[in-house]
mmCIF file of C-alpha atoms and ligand atoms in Angstrom:
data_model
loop_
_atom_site.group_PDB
_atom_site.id
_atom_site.type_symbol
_atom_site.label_atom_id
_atom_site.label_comp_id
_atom_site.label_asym_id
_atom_site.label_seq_id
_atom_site.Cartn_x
_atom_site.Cartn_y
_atom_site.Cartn_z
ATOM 1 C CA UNK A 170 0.000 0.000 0.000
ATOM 2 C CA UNK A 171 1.064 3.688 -1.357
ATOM 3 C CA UNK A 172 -0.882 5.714 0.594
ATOM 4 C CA UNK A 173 0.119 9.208 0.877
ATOM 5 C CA UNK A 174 -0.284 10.974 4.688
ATOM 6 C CA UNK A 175 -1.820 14.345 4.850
ATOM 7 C CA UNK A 176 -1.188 14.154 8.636
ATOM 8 C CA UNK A 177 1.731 13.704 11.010
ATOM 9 C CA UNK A 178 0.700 11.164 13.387
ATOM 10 C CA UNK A 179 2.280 10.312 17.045
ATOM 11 C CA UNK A 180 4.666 7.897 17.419
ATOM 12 C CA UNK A 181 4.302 7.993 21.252
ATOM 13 C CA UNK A 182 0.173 7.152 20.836
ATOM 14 C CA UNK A 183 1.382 4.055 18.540
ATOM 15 C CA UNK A 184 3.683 2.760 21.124
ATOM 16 C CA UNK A 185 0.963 3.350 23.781
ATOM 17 C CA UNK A 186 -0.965 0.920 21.923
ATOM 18 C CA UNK A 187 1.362 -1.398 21.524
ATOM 19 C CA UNK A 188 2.679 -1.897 24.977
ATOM 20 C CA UNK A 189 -1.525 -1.949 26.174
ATOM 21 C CA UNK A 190 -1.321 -4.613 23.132
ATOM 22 C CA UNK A 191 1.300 -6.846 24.645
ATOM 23 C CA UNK A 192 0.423 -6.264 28.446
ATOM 24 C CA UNK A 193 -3.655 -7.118 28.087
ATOM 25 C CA UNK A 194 -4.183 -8.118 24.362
ATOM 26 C CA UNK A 195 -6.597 -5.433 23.690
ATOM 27 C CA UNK A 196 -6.887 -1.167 24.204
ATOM 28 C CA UNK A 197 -10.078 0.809 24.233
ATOM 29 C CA UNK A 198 -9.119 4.647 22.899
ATOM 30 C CA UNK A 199 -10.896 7.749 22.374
ATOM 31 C CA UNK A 200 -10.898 10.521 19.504
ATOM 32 C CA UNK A 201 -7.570 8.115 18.145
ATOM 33 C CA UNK A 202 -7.673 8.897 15.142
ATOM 34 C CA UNK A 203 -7.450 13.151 13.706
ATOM 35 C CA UNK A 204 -11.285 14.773 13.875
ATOM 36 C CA UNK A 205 -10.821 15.230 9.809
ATOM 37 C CA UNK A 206 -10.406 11.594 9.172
ATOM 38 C CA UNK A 207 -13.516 10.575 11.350
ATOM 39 C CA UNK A 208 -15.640 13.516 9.650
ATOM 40 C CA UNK A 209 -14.236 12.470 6.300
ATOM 41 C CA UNK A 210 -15.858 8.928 6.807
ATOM 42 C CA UNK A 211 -19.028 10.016 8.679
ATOM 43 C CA UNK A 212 -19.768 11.998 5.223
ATOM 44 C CA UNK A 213 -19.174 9.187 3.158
ATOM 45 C CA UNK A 214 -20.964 6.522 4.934
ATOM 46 C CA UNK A 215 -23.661 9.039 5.205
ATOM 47 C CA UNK A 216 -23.958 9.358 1.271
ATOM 48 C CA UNK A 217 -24.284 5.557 0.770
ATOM 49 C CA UNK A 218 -27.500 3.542 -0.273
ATOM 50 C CA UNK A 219 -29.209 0.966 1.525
ATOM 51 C CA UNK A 220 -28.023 -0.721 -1.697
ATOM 52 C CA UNK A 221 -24.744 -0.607 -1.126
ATOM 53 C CA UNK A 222 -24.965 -2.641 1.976
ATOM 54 C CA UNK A 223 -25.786 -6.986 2.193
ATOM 55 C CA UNK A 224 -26.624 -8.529 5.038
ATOM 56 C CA UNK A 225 -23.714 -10.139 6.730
ATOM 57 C CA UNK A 226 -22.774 -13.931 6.705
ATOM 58 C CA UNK A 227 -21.315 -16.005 8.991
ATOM 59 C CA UNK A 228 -18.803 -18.937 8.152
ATOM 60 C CA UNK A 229 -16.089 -18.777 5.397
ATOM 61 C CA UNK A 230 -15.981 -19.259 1.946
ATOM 62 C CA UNK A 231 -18.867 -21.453 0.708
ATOM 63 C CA UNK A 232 -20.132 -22.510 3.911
ATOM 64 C CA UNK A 233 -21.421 -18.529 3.989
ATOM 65 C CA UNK A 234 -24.901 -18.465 5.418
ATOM 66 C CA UNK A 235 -27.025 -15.703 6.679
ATOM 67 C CA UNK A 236 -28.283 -16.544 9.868
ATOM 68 C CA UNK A 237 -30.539 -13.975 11.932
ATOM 69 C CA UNK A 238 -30.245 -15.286 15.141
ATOM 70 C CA UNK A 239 -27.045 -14.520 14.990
ATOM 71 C CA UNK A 240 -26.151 -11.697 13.206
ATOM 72 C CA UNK A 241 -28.514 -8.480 12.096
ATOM 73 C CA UNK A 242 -26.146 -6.026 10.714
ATOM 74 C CA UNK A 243 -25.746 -4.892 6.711
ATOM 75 C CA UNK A 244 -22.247 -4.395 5.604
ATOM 76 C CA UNK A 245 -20.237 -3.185 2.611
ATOM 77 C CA UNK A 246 -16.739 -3.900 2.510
ATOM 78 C CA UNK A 247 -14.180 -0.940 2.211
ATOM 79 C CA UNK A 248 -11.451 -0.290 -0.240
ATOM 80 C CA UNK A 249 -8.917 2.817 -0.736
ATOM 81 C CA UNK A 250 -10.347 3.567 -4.253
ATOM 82 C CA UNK A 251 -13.877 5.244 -2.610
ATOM 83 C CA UNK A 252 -12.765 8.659 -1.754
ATOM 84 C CA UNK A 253 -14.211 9.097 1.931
ATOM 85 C CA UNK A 254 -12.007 5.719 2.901
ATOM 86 C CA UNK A 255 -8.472 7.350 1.942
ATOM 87 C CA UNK A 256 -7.096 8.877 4.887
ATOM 88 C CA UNK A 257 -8.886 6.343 7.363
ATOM 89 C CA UNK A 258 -6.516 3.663 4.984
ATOM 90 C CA UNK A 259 -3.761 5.673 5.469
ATOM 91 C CA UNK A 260 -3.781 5.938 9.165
ATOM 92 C CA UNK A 261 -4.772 2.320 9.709
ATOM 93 C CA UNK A 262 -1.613 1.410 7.412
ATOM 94 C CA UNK A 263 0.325 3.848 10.025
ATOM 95 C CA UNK A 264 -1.057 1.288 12.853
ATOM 96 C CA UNK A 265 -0.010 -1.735 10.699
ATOM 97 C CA UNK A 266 3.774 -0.953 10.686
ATOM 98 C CA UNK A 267 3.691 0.564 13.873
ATOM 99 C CA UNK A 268 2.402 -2.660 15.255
ATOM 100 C CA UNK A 269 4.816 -4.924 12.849
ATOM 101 C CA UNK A 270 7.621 -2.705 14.534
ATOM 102 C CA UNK A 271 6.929 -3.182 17.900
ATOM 103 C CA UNK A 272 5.327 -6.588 18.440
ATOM 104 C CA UNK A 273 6.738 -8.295 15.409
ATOM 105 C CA UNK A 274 3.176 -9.534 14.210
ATOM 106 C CA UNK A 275 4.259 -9.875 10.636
ATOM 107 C CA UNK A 276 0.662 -8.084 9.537
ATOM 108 C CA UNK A 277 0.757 -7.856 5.750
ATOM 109 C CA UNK A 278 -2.790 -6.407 5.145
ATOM 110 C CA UNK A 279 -6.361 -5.250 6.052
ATOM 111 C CA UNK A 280 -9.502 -6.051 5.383
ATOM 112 C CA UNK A 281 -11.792 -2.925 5.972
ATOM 113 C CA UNK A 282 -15.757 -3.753 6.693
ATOM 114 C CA UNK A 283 -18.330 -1.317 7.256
ATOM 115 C CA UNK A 284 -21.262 -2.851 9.194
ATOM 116 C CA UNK A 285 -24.781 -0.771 9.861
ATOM 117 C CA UNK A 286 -27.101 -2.129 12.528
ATOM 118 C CA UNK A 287 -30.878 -1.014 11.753
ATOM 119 C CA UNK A 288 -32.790 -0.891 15.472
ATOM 120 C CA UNK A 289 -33.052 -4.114 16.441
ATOM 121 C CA UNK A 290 -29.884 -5.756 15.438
ATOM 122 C CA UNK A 291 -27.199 -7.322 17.109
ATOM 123 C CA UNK A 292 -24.143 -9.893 16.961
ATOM 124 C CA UNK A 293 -24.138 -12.502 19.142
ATOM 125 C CA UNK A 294 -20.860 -13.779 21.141
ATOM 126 C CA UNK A 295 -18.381 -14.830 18.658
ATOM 127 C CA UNK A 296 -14.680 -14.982 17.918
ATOM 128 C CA UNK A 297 -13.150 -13.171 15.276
ATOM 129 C CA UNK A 298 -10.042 -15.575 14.177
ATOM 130 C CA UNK A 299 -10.236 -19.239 15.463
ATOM 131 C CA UNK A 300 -6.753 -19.941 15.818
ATOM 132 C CA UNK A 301 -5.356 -22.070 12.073
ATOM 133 C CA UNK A 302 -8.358 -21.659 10.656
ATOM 134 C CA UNK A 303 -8.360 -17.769 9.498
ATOM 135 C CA UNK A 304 -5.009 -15.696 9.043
ATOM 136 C CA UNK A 305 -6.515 -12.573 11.029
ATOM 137 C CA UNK A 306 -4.445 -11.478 13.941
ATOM 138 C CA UNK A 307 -5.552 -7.968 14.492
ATOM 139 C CA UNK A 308 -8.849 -6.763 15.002
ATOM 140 C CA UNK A 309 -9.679 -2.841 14.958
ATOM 141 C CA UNK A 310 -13.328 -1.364 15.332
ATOM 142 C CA UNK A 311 -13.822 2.349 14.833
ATOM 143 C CA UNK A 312 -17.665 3.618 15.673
ATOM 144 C CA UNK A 313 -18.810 6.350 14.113
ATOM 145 C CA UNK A 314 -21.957 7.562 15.816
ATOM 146 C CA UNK A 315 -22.608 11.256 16.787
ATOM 147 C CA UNK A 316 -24.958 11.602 19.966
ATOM 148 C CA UNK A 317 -24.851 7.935 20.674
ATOM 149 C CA UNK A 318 -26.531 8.000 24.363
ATOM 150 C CA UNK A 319 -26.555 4.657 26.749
ATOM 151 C CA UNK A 320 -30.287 4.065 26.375
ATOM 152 C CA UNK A 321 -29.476 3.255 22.570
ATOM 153 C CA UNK A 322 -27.950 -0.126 23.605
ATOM 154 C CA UNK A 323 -25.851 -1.690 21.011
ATOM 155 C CA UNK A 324 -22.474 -1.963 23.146
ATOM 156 C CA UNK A 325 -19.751 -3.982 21.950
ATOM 157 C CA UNK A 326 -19.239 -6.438 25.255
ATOM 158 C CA UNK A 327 -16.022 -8.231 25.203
ATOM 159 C CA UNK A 328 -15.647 -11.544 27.041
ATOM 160 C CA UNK A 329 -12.143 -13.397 28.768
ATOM 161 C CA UNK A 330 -12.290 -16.945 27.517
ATOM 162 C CA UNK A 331 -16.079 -18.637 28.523
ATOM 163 C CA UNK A 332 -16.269 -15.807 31.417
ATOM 164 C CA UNK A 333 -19.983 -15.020 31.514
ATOM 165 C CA UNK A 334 -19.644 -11.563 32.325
ATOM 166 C CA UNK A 335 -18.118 -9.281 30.191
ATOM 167 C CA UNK A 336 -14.512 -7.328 31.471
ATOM 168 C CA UNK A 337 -15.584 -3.924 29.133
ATOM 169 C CA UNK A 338 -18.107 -2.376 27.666
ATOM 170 C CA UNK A 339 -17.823 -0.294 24.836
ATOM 171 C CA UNK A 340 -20.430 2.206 23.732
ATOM 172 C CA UNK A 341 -20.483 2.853 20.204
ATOM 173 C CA UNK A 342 -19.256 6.817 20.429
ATOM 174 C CA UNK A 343 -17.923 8.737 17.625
ATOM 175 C CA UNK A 344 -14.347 8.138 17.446
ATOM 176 C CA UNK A 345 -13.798 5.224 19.914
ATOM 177 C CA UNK A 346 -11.729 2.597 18.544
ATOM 178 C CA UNK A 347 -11.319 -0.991 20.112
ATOM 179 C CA UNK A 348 -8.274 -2.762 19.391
ATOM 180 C CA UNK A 349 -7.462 -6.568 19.947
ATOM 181 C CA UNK A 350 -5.543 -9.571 19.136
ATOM 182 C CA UNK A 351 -8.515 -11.662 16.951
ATOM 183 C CA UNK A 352 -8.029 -14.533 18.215
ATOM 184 C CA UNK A 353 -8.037 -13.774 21.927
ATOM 185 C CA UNK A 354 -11.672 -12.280 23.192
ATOM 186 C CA UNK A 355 -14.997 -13.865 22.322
ATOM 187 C CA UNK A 356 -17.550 -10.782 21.710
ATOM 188 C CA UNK A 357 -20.856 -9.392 21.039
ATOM 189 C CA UNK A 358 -22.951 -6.602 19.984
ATOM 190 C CA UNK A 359 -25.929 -6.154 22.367
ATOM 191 C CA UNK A 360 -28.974 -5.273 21.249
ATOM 192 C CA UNK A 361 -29.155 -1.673 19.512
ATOM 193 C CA UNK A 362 -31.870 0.690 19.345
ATOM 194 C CA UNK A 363 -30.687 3.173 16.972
ATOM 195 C CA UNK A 364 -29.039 3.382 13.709
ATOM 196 C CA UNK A 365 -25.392 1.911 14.601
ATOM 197 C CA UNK A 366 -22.056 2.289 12.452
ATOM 198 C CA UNK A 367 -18.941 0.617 12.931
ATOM 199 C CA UNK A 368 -15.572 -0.075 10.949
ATOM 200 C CA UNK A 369 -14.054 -2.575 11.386
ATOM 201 C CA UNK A 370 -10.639 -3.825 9.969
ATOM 202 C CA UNK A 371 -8.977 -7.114 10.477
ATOM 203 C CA UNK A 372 -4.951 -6.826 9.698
ATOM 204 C CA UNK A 373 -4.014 -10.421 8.374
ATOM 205 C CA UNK A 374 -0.874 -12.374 8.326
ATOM 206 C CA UNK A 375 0.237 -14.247 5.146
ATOM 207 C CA UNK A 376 0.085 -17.823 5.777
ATOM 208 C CA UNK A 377 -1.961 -19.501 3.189
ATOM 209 C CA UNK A 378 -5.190 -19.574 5.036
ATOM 210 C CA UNK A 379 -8.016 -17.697 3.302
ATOM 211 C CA UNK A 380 -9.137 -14.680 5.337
ATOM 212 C CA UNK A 381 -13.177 -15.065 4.694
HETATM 213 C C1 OGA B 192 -17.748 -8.009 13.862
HETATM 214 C C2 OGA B 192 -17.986 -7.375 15.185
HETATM 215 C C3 OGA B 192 -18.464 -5.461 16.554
HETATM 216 C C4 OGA B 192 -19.062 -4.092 16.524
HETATM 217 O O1 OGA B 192 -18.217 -7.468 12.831
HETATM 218 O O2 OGA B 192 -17.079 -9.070 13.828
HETATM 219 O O3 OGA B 192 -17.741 -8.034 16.158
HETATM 220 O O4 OGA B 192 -19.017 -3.442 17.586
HETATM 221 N N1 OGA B 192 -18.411 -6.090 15.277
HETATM 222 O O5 OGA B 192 -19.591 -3.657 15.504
HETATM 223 MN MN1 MN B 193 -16.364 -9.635 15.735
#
């Protein structure tokens, strides 16, 4: 990736997120990323059809099925060629190297998914990467909600192993990112009752496996 930067970006915040990445696996961060590249994708997601968006599948490959009692959310996959996604490629390919130079992950790309859940969606508990079976090491979720409030639900719970409670819960605010090693925390999207947007991007390793 080629990417040109139209921002400086702080080394210190990458290595922040590195060291919460090696000490508990995961890091939960606020207004991360510069306002223009949040209000640069808030605009474009905000000028995309209904069309543009399927719902979303679980499995791989051809065993790809929609199930609802599952999963409720639409998504549309990303790429750097839509205009809005540019600088939100460009940062997250700052995070790549940043995390290839401190932890040694050996990340070679990203796969960028935008998901919307209508009221009344939700993603039960899963796991992002079972470990051999997908080559996704790195998990990143942006939200991208102005005024989300607590009443609208739809909080990203994250889960230690079969642990029945959850150790965080993440509301869906404008400009929190999660970050987490895929293969580590089982998670969920409770129940939302509002229009909910998040972007995610898993950062893959190349061994051969087929990411989806
Ligand atoms: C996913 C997922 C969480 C969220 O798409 O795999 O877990 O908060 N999304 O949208
Ligand atoms: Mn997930």
């Amino acid at each position: 990736m080629t990417t040109q930067l139209d921002f400086t970006l702080d080394d210190t915040l990458f290595a922040d997120i590195c060291d919460q990445l090696a000490t508990q696996g995961y890091v939960v961060m606020h207004n991360l990323l510069p306002t223009h590249v949040l209000h640069a994708l808030l605009d474009g997601i905000t000028a995309l059809s209904q069309n543009d968006f399927k719902a979303a599948a679980i499995g791989r490959a051809q065993d790809q099925q929609i199930v609802e009692t599952i999963r409720r959310d639409k998504i549309c996959w990303l790429n750097e060629s839509m205009d809005f996604t540019h600088d939100y490629f460009a940062w997250s390919e700052q995070l790549r190297l940043a995390v290839n130079r401190y932890l040694y992950l050996g990340l070679f790309d990203q796969e960028a998914m935008l998901a919307y859940y209508a009221p009344g969606a939700f993603y039960k508990r899963h796991l992002d990467a079972f470990r051999g079976q997908t080559n996704r090491r790195l998990t990143s979720i942006l939200y991208l909600n102005p005024d989300w409030q607590p009443s609208h639900g739809g909080e990203l719970l994250m889960y230690e192993g079969d642990e029945i409670e959850p150790f965080q819960v993440v509301e869906p605010r404008f400009g929190t990112m999660v970050i987490f090693l895929s293969e580590l925390f089982p998670h969920e999207v409770s129940l939302s009752h509002h229009d909910r947007y998040s972007l995610t991007s898993w950062y893959r390793i190349n061994d051969g496996v087929p990411g989806h």
